[in-house]
XYZ file of C-alpha atoms in Angstrom:
584
model
C 24.192 -46.307 61.627
C 21.862 -46.404 58.661
C 19.715 -43.405 57.781
C 16.236 -43.979 56.309
C 13.980 -41.617 54.323
C 10.313 -41.815 53.358
C 9.151 -41.029 49.767
C 5.469 -40.171 49.276
C 4.250 -40.523 45.685
C 1.251 -38.366 44.838
C -0.959 -38.993 41.842
C -1.839 -36.023 39.637
C -5.586 -35.406 39.481
C -7.256 -36.172 36.162
C -9.953 -33.788 34.911
C -11.944 -33.118 31.754
C -11.157 -30.263 29.359
C -13.616 -29.108 26.674
C -12.169 -28.200 23.279
C -14.165 -27.157 20.204
C -12.805 -28.162 16.801
C -13.595 -25.758 13.983
C -13.507 -28.510 11.341
C -16.417 -30.279 13.043
C -18.728 -27.350 12.345
C -20.346 -24.634 14.510
C -23.148 -26.915 15.711
C -20.877 -29.757 16.848
C -20.478 -30.104 20.636
C -16.988 -29.608 22.146
C -14.800 -32.679 22.523
C -13.993 -33.678 26.100
C -10.517 -35.020 26.782
C -9.006 -36.254 30.042
C -5.992 -34.212 31.100
C -3.730 -33.496 34.022
C -2.340 -30.078 34.968
C 1.176 -31.044 33.891
C 0.059 -31.913 30.337
C 1.614 -29.489 27.846
C -0.286 -27.620 25.123
C 1.185 -29.795 22.378
C -0.133 -32.880 24.177
C -3.613 -31.326 24.401
C -3.654 -30.711 20.647
C -2.529 -34.306 20.007
C -5.343 -35.691 22.162
C -7.940 -33.496 20.440
C -6.741 -34.434 16.949
C -6.855 -38.142 17.787
C -10.368 -37.894 19.215
C -11.660 -35.892 16.220
C -10.687 -38.776 13.887
C -10.191 -36.281 11.046
C -7.251 -37.149 8.773
C -5.618 -33.901 7.597
C -2.609 -31.617 8.037
C -3.027 -29.946 11.443
C 0.298 -28.081 11.434
C -1.325 -24.631 11.062
C -3.775 -25.173 13.933
C -3.455 -23.746 17.429
C -5.584 -23.397 20.552
C -7.628 -20.231 21.136
C -8.729 -19.465 24.721
C -12.112 -17.825 24.364
C -12.551 -16.307 27.850
C -9.070 -14.771 27.893
C -9.145 -13.830 24.194
C -5.646 -15.131 23.661
C -3.751 -17.736 21.655
C -1.876 -20.591 23.293
C 1.146 -20.698 20.995
C 3.809 -22.252 23.229
C 3.400 -26.038 22.862
C 5.848 -26.825 25.682
C 3.897 -24.865 28.322
C 1.755 -26.937 30.653
C -1.902 -26.293 31.412
C -0.911 -25.304 34.939
C 1.633 -22.744 33.674
C -0.977 -21.270 31.295
C -3.511 -21.044 34.140
C -6.047 -23.280 32.394
C -8.640 -25.052 34.519
C -11.715 -27.177 33.868
C -13.930 -24.165 33.141
C -11.740 -22.980 30.232
C -13.325 -22.949 26.773
C -10.725 -23.711 24.123
C -11.026 -23.954 20.361
C -8.680 -25.696 17.927
C -8.635 -23.425 14.885
C -6.346 -22.556 11.933
C -3.964 -19.667 12.511
C -4.285 -18.526 8.878
C -7.737 -17.495 7.705
C -9.193 -15.686 4.677
C -9.610 -11.931 4.887
C -10.904 -9.345 2.408
C -8.506 -6.427 2.032
C -9.710 -3.220 0.360
C -6.747 -1.591 -1.376
C -6.446 2.209 -1.773
C -7.410 1.753 -5.425
C -10.703 0.132 -4.351
C -9.706 -3.355 -5.490
C -10.679 -6.030 -2.953
C -8.212 -8.865 -2.430
C -9.152 -12.103 -0.692
C -6.048 -13.414 1.041
C -5.186 -15.947 3.736
C -3.435 -14.048 6.505
C -2.147 -14.878 9.953
C -4.728 -14.307 12.710
C -2.400 -15.377 15.542
C 0.643 -13.108 15.061
C 0.717 -9.461 16.138
C -0.838 -7.320 13.418
C 2.617 -5.826 12.820
C 3.895 -9.185 11.588
C 0.669 -10.029 9.757
C 0.885 -6.840 7.709
C 4.540 -7.564 7.016
C 3.509 -10.875 5.483
C 0.792 -9.214 3.398
C 3.192 -6.590 2.089
C 5.826 -9.157 1.158
C 3.254 -10.756 -1.125
C 1.998 -7.494 -2.622
C 5.237 -5.576 -3.081
C 8.007 -6.738 -5.407
C 10.777 -5.590 -3.085
C 8.984 -6.477 0.137
C 9.425 -2.857 1.250
C 6.008 -1.326 1.722
C 4.909 1.770 3.572
C 1.631 -0.017 4.191
C -1.012 0.161 5.529
C -3.558 -0.550 8.172
C -0.512 -0.450 10.389
C 2.653 1.353 9.310
C 5.781 1.278 7.164
C 7.557 -2.055 7.109
C 10.427 -3.676 5.300
C 11.284 -7.202 4.352
C 13.450 -9.438 2.229
C 13.546 -8.825 -1.499
C 11.295 -11.293 -3.281
C 12.305 -13.266 -6.317
C 10.834 -11.790 -9.481
C 9.304 -13.958 -12.173
C 8.401 -12.406 -15.515
C 8.815 -8.948 -13.977
C 6.553 -9.555 -10.979
C 6.767 -11.238 -7.545
C 6.909 -15.014 -7.935
C 3.712 -15.356 -5.887
C 1.732 -13.584 -8.631
C 3.331 -15.528 -11.469
C 1.864 -18.849 -10.298
C -1.350 -18.717 -12.324
C -3.022 -16.467 -14.921
C -5.511 -15.436 -12.223
C -2.860 -14.213 -9.777
C -0.991 -12.523 -12.629
C -4.183 -10.629 -13.492
C -4.446 -9.512 -9.847
C -0.901 -8.168 -9.957
C -1.610 -6.192 -13.117
C -4.679 -4.648 -11.462
C -2.609 -3.607 -8.448
C 0.243 -2.236 -10.534
C -1.888 -0.032 -12.800
C -3.853 3.043 -11.782
C -7.592 2.508 -11.953
C -9.804 4.517 -14.360
C -11.269 7.798 -13.155
C -14.327 7.125 -10.989
C -17.757 8.307 -12.044
C -18.860 11.593 -10.386
C -21.809 9.829 -8.746
C -19.375 7.310 -7.226
C -17.402 10.126 -5.604
C -20.587 11.788 -4.394
C -21.776 8.595 -2.652
C -18.548 7.984 -0.762
C -18.178 9.157 2.814
C -16.435 12.512 3.142
C -15.285 14.223 6.303
C -16.664 17.739 6.566
C -14.775 18.984 9.632
C -11.765 18.271 11.777
C -13.856 16.381 14.344
C -14.939 13.835 11.713
C -11.342 13.482 10.548
C -10.347 12.745 14.140
C -12.963 9.995 14.465
C -11.504 8.157 11.467
C -8.214 7.699 13.322
C -9.957 5.766 16.078
C -10.257 2.782 13.723
C -6.591 1.785 13.452
C -5.871 -1.714 14.710
C -3.432 -2.308 17.559
C -0.127 -3.450 16.035
C 0.931 -5.472 19.077
C -2.182 -7.669 19.235
C -3.470 -10.283 16.812
C -6.456 -9.899 14.499
C -8.539 -12.418 16.450
C -7.770 -10.627 19.718
C -9.268 -7.477 18.224
C -12.500 -9.126 17.151
C -11.603 -9.577 13.473
C -13.253 -12.720 12.135
C -12.799 -14.840 9.046
C -13.744 -13.051 5.782
C -14.035 -9.654 7.479
C -13.393 -6.671 5.230
C -10.537 -4.376 6.293
C -9.112 -1.265 4.677
C -5.415 -1.554 3.895
C -3.999 1.967 4.095
C -0.777 3.869 4.590
C -0.590 5.122 8.181
C 2.836 6.735 8.568
C 3.657 9.452 6.039
C 7.381 8.832 5.973
C 8.505 7.248 2.716
C 11.729 5.276 2.415
C 13.431 3.703 -0.567
C 10.732 4.065 -3.214
C 12.301 2.795 -6.427
C 9.637 2.970 -9.169
C 11.002 0.069 -11.202
C 11.178 -2.166 -8.117
C 8.117 -0.970 -6.194
C 5.384 -0.887 -8.821
C 2.507 -1.933 -6.567
C 3.677 0.249 -3.700
C 3.999 3.371 -5.860
C 0.667 2.788 -7.613
C -1.259 2.215 -4.379
C 0.406 5.229 -2.765
C -0.787 7.325 -5.696
C -4.305 5.886 -5.360
C -4.446 6.786 -1.661
C -3.227 10.308 -2.431
C -5.726 10.686 -5.277
C -8.684 9.695 -3.106
C -7.484 11.967 -0.309
C -7.772 14.828 -2.807
C -11.091 13.743 -4.343
C -12.743 13.152 -0.959
C -11.340 16.395 0.455
C -9.496 14.676 3.270
C -6.774 17.251 2.730
C -7.257 20.894 1.755
C -5.888 22.317 -1.488
C -6.410 25.524 -3.449
C -8.438 25.771 -6.639
C -5.277 26.113 -8.728
C -3.757 23.036 -7.082
C -6.956 21.099 -7.751
C -6.681 21.878 -11.474
C -3.105 20.575 -11.510
C -4.168 17.423 -9.658
C -7.000 16.974 -12.184
C -4.633 17.397 -15.118
C -2.199 14.852 -13.669
C -5.006 12.374 -13.044
C -6.193 12.803 -16.608
C -2.677 12.290 -17.941
C -1.950 9.296 -15.702
C -5.225 7.650 -16.703
C -4.468 8.276 -20.366
C -0.873 7.051 -20.255
C -1.769 4.012 -18.104
C -3.633 2.591 -21.101
C -0.424 2.260 -23.062
C 2.433 2.414 -20.586
C 3.262 0.508 -17.430
C 5.916 0.850 -14.771
C 7.829 -2.276 -15.722
C 9.834 -4.043 -13.034
C 13.471 -4.243 -14.026
C 15.003 -7.467 -15.321
C 18.210 -8.046 -17.337
C 16.452 -8.386 -20.703
C 14.459 -5.194 -20.182
C 17.570 -3.328 -19.060
C 19.349 -4.375 -22.262
C 16.410 -3.161 -24.320
C 16.218 0.122 -22.410
C 19.913 0.782 -22.933
C 19.679 0.019 -26.627
C 16.628 2.224 -27.103
C 18.209 5.109 -25.219
C 21.314 4.784 -27.329
C 19.248 4.725 -30.519
C 17.265 7.806 -29.400
C 20.481 9.762 -28.856
C 21.863 8.767 -32.214
C 18.673 9.490 -34.129
C 18.085 12.908 -32.536
C 21.689 14.060 -32.762
C 23.871 15.103 -35.655
C 25.597 11.712 -35.782
C 26.828 10.261 -39.031
C 25.148 7.351 -40.792
C 27.968 5.091 -39.586
C 27.280 6.043 -35.926
C 23.576 5.371 -36.336
C 24.323 2.043 -37.972
C 26.580 0.929 -35.114
C 23.973 1.981 -32.553
C 21.119 0.364 -34.380
C 23.021 -2.889 -34.942
C 23.007 -3.402 -31.159
C 19.306 -2.627 -31.113
C 18.425 -4.970 -34.029
C 20.629 -7.716 -32.656
C 18.386 -7.836 -29.573
C 15.238 -8.127 -31.721
C 16.619 -10.793 -34.095
C 17.659 -13.037 -31.241
C 14.378 -12.753 -29.355
C 11.927 -12.781 -32.247
C 10.274 -9.539 -31.186
C 6.964 -8.637 -32.827
C 6.040 -5.038 -33.633
C 2.511 -3.596 -33.663
C 1.167 -0.017 -33.795
C -0.995 1.490 -31.039
C -1.957 4.883 -32.400
C -4.756 7.388 -32.074
C -4.083 10.601 -33.948
C -7.187 12.247 -32.507
C -6.113 11.407 -28.987
C -2.459 12.303 -29.710
C -1.393 8.796 -28.780
C 1.642 7.488 -30.677
C 2.786 4.172 -29.228
C 4.588 1.095 -30.487
C 3.713 -2.268 -28.984
C 6.588 -4.740 -28.752
C 5.954 -8.404 -27.947
C 9.164 -9.929 -26.603
C 9.373 -13.696 -25.963
C 10.483 -14.700 -22.479
C 10.737 -17.860 -20.357
C 7.178 -17.387 -19.077
C 5.643 -16.295 -22.384
C 5.380 -13.022 -24.280
C 6.252 -9.797 -22.480
C 4.654 -6.557 -23.622
C 6.643 -3.336 -23.833
C 5.233 -0.019 -25.033
C 7.321 2.698 -26.614
C 5.496 6.015 -26.296
C 6.541 8.752 -28.695
C 5.953 12.443 -28.157
C 4.637 13.254 -31.635
C 3.916 11.668 -34.979
C 7.271 12.592 -36.537
C 9.147 10.762 -33.805
C 6.700 7.883 -34.005
C 7.177 7.549 -37.779
C 10.965 7.194 -37.465
C 10.807 4.793 -34.522
C 8.100 2.630 -36.072
C 10.015 2.441 -39.353
C 13.178 1.488 -37.449
C 11.360 -1.211 -35.487
C 9.816 -2.710 -38.609
C 13.182 -2.850 -40.331
C 14.792 -4.315 -37.219
C 12.183 -7.079 -37.036
C 13.200 -8.016 -40.578
C 16.897 -8.030 -39.742
C 17.604 -4.748 -41.508
C 19.328 -1.612 -40.258
C 18.829 2.118 -40.704
C 21.376 1.994 -43.502
C 18.869 0.068 -45.591
C 17.565 2.057 -48.560
C 13.963 1.301 -47.624
C 14.106 3.302 -44.362
C 13.024 6.626 -45.910
C 10.173 5.093 -47.863
C 9.022 3.235 -44.730
C 8.891 6.524 -42.816
C 6.892 8.191 -45.603
C 4.466 5.273 -45.733
C 3.788 5.540 -41.983
C 3.303 9.301 -42.178
C 0.823 8.905 -45.025
C -1.161 6.395 -42.989
C -1.281 8.823 -40.033
C -2.467 11.636 -42.299
C -5.470 9.532 -43.268
C -6.576 9.375 -39.627
C -6.497 13.123 -39.055
C -9.714 15.055 -38.597
C -10.401 18.754 -38.880
C -9.089 20.922 -36.010
C -12.615 21.690 -34.833
C -13.631 18.044 -34.587
C -10.325 17.104 -33.026
C -10.715 19.725 -30.301
C -14.276 18.655 -29.599
C -13.227 15.039 -29.266
C -10.358 15.929 -26.949
C -12.639 18.050 -24.772
C -15.289 15.380 -24.720
C -12.801 12.764 -23.569
C -12.215 14.617 -20.293
C -14.761 13.640 -17.675
C -13.998 16.723 -15.590
C -16.310 15.933 -12.666
C -14.433 12.652 -12.146
C -11.163 14.528 -11.711
C -12.129 17.122 -9.095
C -13.644 16.977 -5.618
C -17.413 17.476 -5.050
C -16.790 21.075 -3.986
C -15.691 21.976 -7.509
C -18.272 19.716 -9.115
C -20.903 21.952 -7.528
C -19.064 25.192 -8.206
C -18.336 24.739 -11.912
C -19.964 23.127 -14.937
C -17.901 20.701 -17.057
C -17.555 23.248 -19.881
C -16.013 25.667 -17.360
C -13.597 23.106 -15.949
C -12.448 21.652 -19.266
C -10.332 24.608 -20.516
C -8.721 25.053 -17.104
C -7.770 21.378 -16.849
C -6.519 21.352 -20.451
C -4.405 24.414 -19.739
C -2.772 22.675 -16.762
C -2.473 19.495 -18.822
C -0.179 21.200 -21.341
C 2.483 21.433 -18.616
C 2.424 17.724 -17.796
C 1.481 16.105 -21.111
C 5.071 15.089 -21.868
C 5.651 13.278 -18.558
C 6.058 9.521 -18.477
C 3.711 7.481 -16.292
C 6.282 7.146 -13.522
C 7.203 10.838 -13.605
C 3.529 11.881 -13.600
C 2.761 9.746 -10.545
C 5.822 11.048 -8.723
C 4.843 14.624 -9.649
C 1.360 14.054 -8.194
C 2.872 12.705 -4.964
C 5.350 15.568 -4.798
C 2.593 18.208 -4.989
C 0.490 16.213 -2.491
C 3.370 16.159 -0.008
C 3.845 19.925 -0.410
C 0.297 20.714 0.787
C 0.258 22.477 4.189
C -1.850 19.777 5.887
C -0.063 16.815 4.334
C 0.488 13.863 6.666
C -1.520 15.259 9.583
C -3.563 12.768 11.614
C -6.035 14.250 14.073
C -7.125 13.089 17.533
C -9.516 14.975 19.832
C -7.912 15.252 23.290
C -8.434 17.008 26.619
C -5.250 18.636 27.904
C -4.610 18.392 31.628
C -5.960 21.431 33.439
C -8.269 22.458 30.561
C -12.066 22.339 30.516
C -12.637 22.019 26.770
C -11.654 19.528 24.081
C -8.903 20.386 21.629
C -7.305 18.672 18.648
C -3.890 17.066 18.561
C -2.379 16.949 15.086
C 0.263 14.253 14.685
C 2.802 14.623 11.863
C 5.997 12.789 10.983
C 8.183 15.301 12.850
C 5.964 17.220 15.265
C 2.841 17.427 17.414
C 0.417 20.312 16.896
C -2.115 21.678 19.383
C -5.162 23.013 17.511
C -8.115 25.020 18.785
C -11.166 22.879 17.980
C -13.582 25.797 17.622
C -11.657 27.884 15.087
C -8.995 25.497 13.805
C -6.043 27.744 14.671
C -2.671 26.270 15.663
C -1.971 27.033 19.323
C 1.379 25.339 19.851
C 3.842 23.048 18.052
C 6.294 20.586 19.630
C 8.959 18.787 17.602
C 9.999 15.217 18.225
C 13.686 16.122 18.259
C 13.077 18.140 21.445
C 11.202 15.295 23.157
C 12.996 13.788 26.128
C 10.517 11.076 27.095
C 6.853 10.157 27.061
C 4.731 7.847 29.173
C 1.218 6.445 29.164
C -0.733 6.023 32.386
C -2.901 3.072 31.375
C -5.097 3.330 34.471
C -6.371 6.827 33.743
C -5.656 6.665 29.964
C -3.401 9.725 29.960
C -0.357 10.495 27.795
C 2.429 12.553 29.399
C 5.307 14.032 27.373
C 8.411 15.896 28.505
C 10.281 18.235 26.135
C 13.529 20.168 26.427
C 13.411 23.273 28.606
C 11.304 21.597 31.299
C 8.198 21.717 29.108
C 5.654 19.094 30.164
C 2.258 18.329 28.665
C -0.362 15.718 29.495
C -3.658 14.860 27.853
C -6.355 12.207 27.721
C -7.797 11.002 24.413
C -11.454 11.614 23.556
C -11.962 10.121 20.078
C -9.408 7.306 20.160
C -7.671 4.975 22.558
C -4.430 6.413 23.937
C -2.643 3.366 22.480
C -3.332 4.751 19.001
C -1.688 8.069 19.898
C 1.212 6.211 21.466
C 1.683 4.141 18.300
C 1.650 7.262 16.160
C 4.350 8.976 18.220
C 6.459 5.858 18.703
C 6.031 4.835 15.066
C 7.253 8.157 13.713
C 10.235 8.145 16.060
C 10.953 4.590 14.928
C 10.834 5.745 11.297
C 13.309 8.526 12.053
C 15.837 5.944 13.301
C 15.843 4.173 9.943
C 18.251 5.118 7.198
C 18.152 4.379 3.506
C 21.014 1.925 3.991
C 18.733 -0.185 6.210
C 16.189 -0.799 3.472
C 16.277 -4.589 3.835
C 16.276 -4.801 7.620
C 13.707 -4.033 10.253
C 14.277 -3.760 13.989
C 10.974 -5.240 15.112
C 12.049 -5.252 18.750
C 12.722 -1.500 18.679
C 9.357 -0.813 17.056
C 7.489 -2.661 19.796
C 9.593 -0.961 22.466
C 8.646 2.449 21.082
C 4.975 1.652 20.490
C 4.211 -0.971 23.143
C 3.256 1.642 25.732
C 4.725 0.200 28.896
C 8.198 1.697 28.805
C 9.300 5.299 28.630
C 11.672 6.375 25.873
């Protein structure tokens, strides 16, 4: 007996889909293409590209669903699986768009960044370009890490492409001059804890893309450090990172975002003055083999010259030093200001990409005279054993003596060179006149005047981190069961409950006693459980609860990282801790 079956073939309905193409201009009408529900996203893009008749590279383009405010980034998904019907408004647009990023130093960079990835990944890409090592505790999101970038001529290869990009790198890697007092006065300053709390409502969501959060092409965004936990800062490898961290700390002091005493302000002012002064002649140079050889030779020479070594020892040491110069054709030039107590030697060292500049900064004119004489002899292929060394030293000292002024004039010039109101916050600008501030800043300056640029910046950051309110981010909240608003202070290791009316600390909870935390997204409430059956819950008044959740989860994420993990980043763990839909 034969069994028969009946097969019914159905035909998929064909319907029109409207897709705007950014390249056609804002006034151009959407293109209509005929589709079926089983057509995949890649097929839709192909149809749109063919109908546009524009010949170009479309590989960076993707579809943006306007009503849903989401990207369609999975080309194998069908229209039916995505839930797209005839009323959907789609736009074919580039995923990478220009954005203006305001650095902590005030420099504005125009960069093409990814508008389709989560902001977490977008910032990672930005930081890989800006930071030599790819490790950056940046910025409008949080601390990230990445692969070490290839250096070219002492800077990331990206910046070595053209003279223009190289100039950008040098601006980022060097501290900016002290701002004018009127510039500081015009900038927005928070006057109370409530205003400080409102600032923290502006952080972008790290799990959503820029376009999803309303950021458009050429928008201006502030790129800032968010999490005050610093890992793996190596000055010679993280020039941009260290400089921008200093700039953010400096402006936090000048704009009174963080409280400090009058004595601390004078020390900060002295360090700023010194850093600005030294930045003119000294840079934090990224390490490379040639520079390391030079550094070793110079250190060896310094030891030999300052010690009680014999002439033979000095000759052996200096032969290594001169050998480097002879083989590279180094040029030597003075950079001296006796009035300003600046004694520097400018070395121009040929490299594969052109001449590299290195500055040797001496502490006083006696040291400068010996080093300059040694460098001049070395450039001629001579050593310290040459009979002309002593006469060369005397010649340099005589030249310096000609530049000296009387003590009275010298003091006046030194005092005049300090723009005191550019180094202190507006509070002290109003309280003291420049002639009152100058001696106090100069007194503090005597204790830091011998520091190198790197040491001075690190000293500034060290004192900044020692301030009582360092690293505190404020959010106004309403605790469950309470009738008045309070402030939640979020630090890298604890949460602080603060009375809004008087500013007193009511209670502190440490992260290492936290058992779990949850977010009720329906009522926008954060609930946290600590050891000892301690439970708290609060709703957020001045910020979305997602921002609070990211702060807590981000700091816990940072605590899981070790210095040995400097080149790796567990992105999945970060999103698990900050995503908001799973308890710890």
